[in-house]
Coordinates of C-alpha atoms and ligand atoms in Angstrom, one line a residue:
M1 CA 14.4 -9.3 23.8
Q2 CA 10.8 -10.5 24.3
K3 CA 9.2 -12.1 21.3
M4 CA 5.7 -10.8 20.5
I5 CA 5.0 -12.9 17.5
E6 CA 6.7 -16.1 16.4
T7 CA 5.9 -18.5 13.7
I8 CA 7.6 -21.8 13.0
D9 CA 7.0 -23.3 9.6
L10 CA 3.6 -21.8 9.6
T11 CA 1.5 -23.2 6.8
F12 CA -2.1 -22.6 5.9
K13 CA -4.4 -24.0 3.3
Y14 CA -7.9 -22.7 2.8
K15 CA -10.5 -25.4 2.2
N16 CA -12.5 -25.2 -1.0
E17 CA -16.2 -25.9 -1.3
D18 CA -16.0 -29.7 -1.2
G19 CA -13.9 -29.5 2.0
K20 CA -10.7 -30.4 0.3
E21 CA -7.7 -28.3 1.0
D22 CA -6.9 -25.7 -1.6
L23 CA -3.7 -24.0 -2.5
C24 CA -1.1 -23.0 0.1
A25 CA -1.9 -19.5 1.3
L26 CA 1.1 -19.6 3.7
N27 CA 4.0 -21.8 3.0
K28 CA 6.3 -22.6 6.0
I29 CA 6.6 -19.1 7.2
N30 CA 9.3 -18.4 9.8
L31 CA 9.0 -15.0 11.3
T32 CA 9.8 -13.4 14.7
I33 CA 8.6 -10.0 15.7
N34 CA 10.0 -8.6 18.9
K35 CA 8.1 -6.5 21.5
G36 CA 8.2 -2.9 20.6
E37 CA 9.0 -3.4 16.9
F38 CA 7.3 -1.6 14.0
V39 CA 7.1 -4.1 11.2
A40 CA 5.6 -3.4 7.8
I41 CA 4.4 -6.2 5.5
I42 CA 4.1 -5.6 1.8
G43 CA 3.3 -7.9 -1.1
P44 CA 1.1 -8.2 -4.1
N45 CA -2.6 -9.1 -3.9
G46 CA -3.1 -12.7 -2.9
S47 CA 0.4 -13.1 -1.5
G48 CA -0.9 -14.2 2.0
K49 CA -0.6 -10.9 4.0
S50 CA -4.2 -11.0 5.4
T51 CA -4.0 -14.8 6.0
L52 CA -0.8 -14.2 8.1
A53 CA -2.4 -11.3 10.0
K54 CA -5.4 -13.4 10.8
H55 CA -3.1 -16.0 12.4
M56 CA -1.7 -13.3 14.7
N57 CA -4.8 -13.1 16.7
A58 CA -6.1 -16.6 16.2
L59 CA -8.8 -15.8 13.7
L60 CA -7.2 -18.5 11.6
L61 CA -5.3 -21.5 13.0
P62 CA -2.3 -23.1 11.2
S63 CA -2.9 -26.1 9.0
S64 CA 0.6 -27.1 10.1
G65 CA 3.5 -25.5 11.9
K66 CA 3.1 -23.1 14.9
M67 CA 2.0 -19.6 15.6
F68 CA 2.9 -18.1 19.0
V69 CA 1.7 -14.8 20.4
K70 CA 3.8 -13.8 23.4
G71 CA 4.8 -17.4 23.7
M72 CA 1.1 -18.6 23.6
D73 CA 0.3 -21.2 21.1
T74 CA -2.7 -20.0 19.1
A75 CA -3.9 -23.5 18.5
K76 CA -4.6 -24.0 22.2
E77 CA -8.2 -22.9 22.9
E78 CA -7.4 -21.9 26.5
N79 CA -5.0 -19.2 25.1
L80 CA -7.6 -17.5 22.9
W81 CA -8.8 -14.9 25.4
N82 CA -5.3 -13.8 26.3
I83 CA -4.2 -13.8 22.7
R84 CA -7.1 -11.6 21.5
Q85 CA -6.3 -9.2 24.4
S86 CA -2.6 -9.0 23.6
A87 CA -3.0 -8.6 19.8
G88 CA -5.7 -6.4 18.5
M89 CA -6.7 -6.2 14.9
V90 CA -7.6 -3.2 12.8
F91 CA -9.1 -3.8 9.4
Q92 CA -9.5 -2.0 6.1
N93 CA -13.0 -0.7 6.4
P94 CA -13.7 1.5 9.4
D95 CA -17.5 1.2 8.9
N96 CA -17.4 -2.5 9.6
Q97 CA -15.6 -1.9 12.9
I98 CA -17.8 0.7 14.5
V99 CA -20.5 -0.7 16.7
A100 CA -22.0 2.2 18.6
T101 CA -23.8 5.5 17.6
I102 CA -21.6 7.7 19.8
V103 CA -17.8 7.8 19.5
E104 CA -17.1 7.3 23.3
E105 CA -19.5 4.4 23.5
D106 CA -17.8 2.8 20.6
V107 CA -14.5 3.0 22.3
A108 CA -15.9 1.7 25.5
F109 CA -17.4 -1.4 23.8
G110 CA -14.2 -3.5 24.0
P111 CA -13.3 -2.9 27.6
E112 CA -17.0 -3.4 28.6
N113 CA -16.8 -6.8 27.1
L114 CA -13.7 -7.5 29.1
G115 CA -15.6 -6.7 32.3
I116 CA -13.5 -3.7 33.2
P117 CA -15.0 -1.5 36.0
P118 CA -16.9 1.6 34.7
K119 CA -14.5 4.1 36.3
E120 CA -11.5 2.5 34.6
I121 CA -13.4 2.4 31.3
R122 CA -14.1 6.1 31.6
K123 CA -10.4 6.8 32.0
R124 CA -9.4 4.4 29.2
V125 CA -11.9 6.0 26.8
D126 CA -10.6 9.5 27.5
D127 CA -6.9 8.4 27.3
C128 CA -7.4 6.4 24.1
L129 CA -9.3 9.1 22.3
K130 CA -6.6 11.6 23.3
A131 CA -3.9 9.1 22.0
V132 CA -5.5 9.2 18.5
N133 CA -6.2 12.9 18.7
M134 CA -10.0 12.5 18.7
E135 CA -11.0 13.6 22.2
E136 CA -13.0 16.6 20.9
F137 CA -15.2 14.2 18.9
K138 CA -16.2 11.9 21.8
K139 CA -19.9 12.9 21.8
N140 CA -20.1 12.8 18.0
A141 CA -21.8 10.2 15.8
P142 CA -19.1 8.1 14.2
H143 CA -20.9 7.8 10.8
L144 CA -20.6 11.6 10.3
L145 CA -16.8 11.5 10.7
S146 CA -14.3 11.4 7.9
G147 CA -12.7 8.1 6.9
G148 CA -9.4 9.0 8.7
Q149 CA -11.3 10.0 11.8
K150 CA -13.4 6.8 11.8
Q151 CA -10.3 4.7 11.5
R152 CA -8.7 6.5 14.4
V153 CA -11.8 5.8 16.5
A154 CA -11.5 2.1 15.5
I155 CA -7.8 2.3 16.7
A156 CA -8.9 3.9 19.9
G157 CA -11.4 1.1 20.4
I158 CA -8.6 -1.5 20.1
L159 CA -6.3 0.6 22.3
A160 CA -8.9 0.7 25.1
M161 CA -8.3 -3.1 25.5
K162 CA -4.6 -2.3 26.3
P163 CA -3.1 -4.6 23.7
E164 CA 0.7 -5.0 23.5
C165 CA 0.5 -5.4 19.8
I166 CA -1.7 -4.0 17.1
I167 CA -2.0 -5.6 13.7
L168 CA -3.4 -3.3 11.0
D169 CA -4.5 -4.9 7.7
E170 CA -4.4 -2.1 5.1
P171 CA -5.9 0.4 7.5
T172 CA -5.5 3.3 5.1
A173 CA -6.7 1.6 1.9
M174 CA -10.1 3.3 1.9
L175 CA -8.8 6.7 3.1
D176 CA -7.9 9.9 1.2
P177 CA -4.4 11.2 1.5
S178 CA -5.0 13.4 4.6
G179 CA -6.8 10.5 6.3
R180 CA -3.9 8.2 5.5
R181 CA -1.5 10.7 7.0
E182 CA -3.6 10.9 10.2
V183 CA -3.7 7.2 10.7
I184 CA -0.1 6.6 10.0
D185 CA 1.0 9.4 12.3
T186 CA -1.2 7.9 15.0
I187 CA 0.3 4.4 14.5
K188 CA 3.9 5.7 14.7
K189 CA 3.1 7.7 17.8
L190 CA 1.6 4.6 19.5
N191 CA 4.8 2.7 18.7
R192 CA 7.2 5.4 19.7
E193 CA 5.5 6.7 22.8
E194 CA 3.6 3.8 24.2
G195 CA 5.9 1.0 23.0
I196 CA 3.1 -0.8 21.3
T197 CA 4.3 -3.4 18.8
I198 CA 3.0 -2.6 15.3
V199 CA 2.4 -4.9 12.4
L200 CA 1.3 -2.7 9.5
I201 CA 0.2 -4.4 6.3
T202 CA 0.1 -1.8 3.5
H203 CA 0.2 -1.4 -0.2
Y204 CA 1.5 2.1 0.1
M205 CA 5.3 1.9 0.0
E206 CA 5.7 5.3 1.6
E207 CA 4.0 4.0 4.7
A208 CA 6.6 1.3 5.1
V209 CA 9.6 3.7 5.0
D210 CA 9.6 4.5 8.7
A211 CA 9.2 0.9 9.9
D212 CA 12.0 -0.8 11.8
R213 CA 11.7 -3.7 9.3
V214 CA 10.0 -4.4 6.1
I215 CA 8.8 -7.9 5.1
V216 CA 7.9 -8.7 1.5
M217 CA 5.6 -11.6 0.8
E218 CA 4.9 -13.4 -2.5
N219 CA 2.8 -16.5 -3.0
G220 CA 2.6 -17.4 0.6
N221 CA 6.4 -17.0 1.2
I222 CA 8.5 -14.3 2.7
V223 CA 10.8 -13.3 -0.2
L224 CA 12.7 -10.3 1.3
S225 CA 13.1 -8.9 4.8
G226 CA 15.3 -6.2 6.2
T227 CA 15.4 -2.5 7.1
P228 CA 13.5 -0.2 4.7
K229 CA 16.8 0.8 3.1
E230 CA 17.9 -2.8 2.6
V231 CA 14.6 -3.8 1.1
F232 CA 13.6 -0.9 -1.1
Q233 CA 17.0 -0.6 -2.9
R234 CA 16.1 -4.0 -4.5
V235 CA 14.1 -2.1 -7.0
K236 CA 14.2 -4.6 -9.8
E237 CA 13.2 -7.6 -7.6
L238 CA 10.3 -5.6 -6.1
K239 CA 9.1 -4.5 -9.6
N240 CA 9.3 -8.1 -10.8
I241 CA 6.7 -9.2 -8.3
G242 CA 4.5 -6.2 -9.1
L243 CA 5.4 -3.9 -6.3
D244 CA 6.4 -0.2 -6.4
V245 CA 9.2 1.4 -4.4
P246 CA 9.0 4.8 -2.6
Q247 CA 9.2 7.7 -5.0
M248 CA 12.6 8.8 -3.9
T249 CA 14.0 5.3 -4.2
E250 CA 12.6 5.1 -7.7
L251 CA 14.2 8.5 -8.6
A252 CA 17.5 7.4 -7.2
Y253 CA 17.3 4.3 -9.3
E254 CA 16.6 6.3 -12.5
L255 CA 19.3 8.8 -11.7
R256 CA 21.9 6.1 -11.1
K257 CA 21.0 4.6 -14.5
E258 CA 22.0 7.9 -16.0
G259 CA 25.3 7.8 -14.1
I260 CA 24.4 10.3 -11.5
D261 CA 26.0 9.3 -8.1
V262 CA 23.2 9.1 -5.5
A263 CA 22.8 6.4 -3.0
A264 CA 20.7 3.4 -4.1
D265 CA 19.0 3.3 -0.7
T266 CA 17.7 6.9 -0.8
L267 CA 14.2 6.8 0.8
T268 CA 13.1 10.4 1.6
I269 CA 13.0 13.7 -0.1
D270 CA 15.3 15.1 2.6
E271 CA 17.9 12.5 1.8
M272 CA 17.6 13.2 -1.9
V273 CA 17.9 16.9 -1.4
V274 CA 21.1 16.6 0.7
Q275 CA 22.7 14.4 -2.0
L276 CA 21.7 16.6 -5.0
C277 CA 22.9 19.8 -3.3
Q278 CA 26.4 18.5 -2.5
Ligands
ADP301 N1 -11.6 -17.3 2.4 C1 -10.8 -17.8 1.5 N2 -11.1 -18.9 0.9 C2 -10.3 -19.5 -0.1 N3 -9.1 -18.9 -0.5 C3 -8.8 -17.7 0.1 C4 -9.6 -17.1 1.1 N4 -9.1 -15.9 1.4 C5 -7.9 -15.8 0.7 N5 -7.7 -16.9 -0.1 C6 -6.6 -17.1 -1.0 O1 -5.4 -17.2 -0.2 C7 -4.4 -16.5 -0.8 C8 -3.8 -15.4 0.1 O2 -4.9 -14.4 0.2 P1 -4.7 -13.2 1.2 O3 -4.1 -13.7 2.5 O4 -6.0 -12.5 1.3 O5 -3.7 -12.3 0.4 P2 -3.4 -10.7 0.6 O6 -3.9 -10.2 1.8 O7 -1.9 -10.6 0.5 O8 -4.0 -10.1 -0.6 C9 -4.9 -16.0 -2.2 O9 -4.6 -16.9 -3.2 C10 -6.4 -16.0 -1.9 O10 -7.1 -16.1 -3.1
MG302 MG1 -5.3 -8.7 2.2

């Protein structure tokens, strides 16, 4: 299986004002994400999630250790262009990511900068707006869209550069529930139908439930990693570091404490219903 992201003892320290190295934001992280995987990263505030994400497209470079994107060392400047094209980033605030006054122009911005021929750009813009279900808004002004719609335009803008991997750093944090749903459905579809590798950083546990793998960070370390079922049934450990678990996992945990026999790794309402109706 092809490796999309690989870190070897990845360590990063921010520098404080006097140029001295500050605390360890990432502490010898070893992580491999394969092509086509959907990985969710969770962890309390300040655990190093954004710092890790920024290493994945060379916005930050390791203090020590290695970060590879598709086998390319991010510390080598000659790889920068290919890395940024392979791994696109989507951030929390869609307003900071929109650069044009018309949706289709915004989506065209990335491929224009890559020097893609106009005809191909036209096609990419249409395809990408379709992929995020925003084609009917292509002539609209982005600032008049809802948060969820804006974030989908931002995703289309990244998609138009044909990345193999998209890293999303709390892309739903500023959205209402319906906007969150739209964005998460879009991300899942891109993973399933286009085979795009997804790294989703989120503080909504429900958004991690459908990932192939969940990684839990705390204080610059990976403290848990596994399938959503493996990770979320560790209710006590997650709560100890200040994280929630999906609602149904929490309910299963409480029911089990009362001696009711449901599986500890229950994640969804459907799974809970099946067990309670037996
Ligand atoms: N620009 C910065 N300068 C100095 N320290 C920072 C900077 N950004 C983040 N940090 C520190 O690095 C650690 C990890 O932060 P971050 O990666 O943003 O965590 P998360 O995204 O999980 O909330 C925290 O202790 C944070 O205070
Ligand atoms: Mg963050």
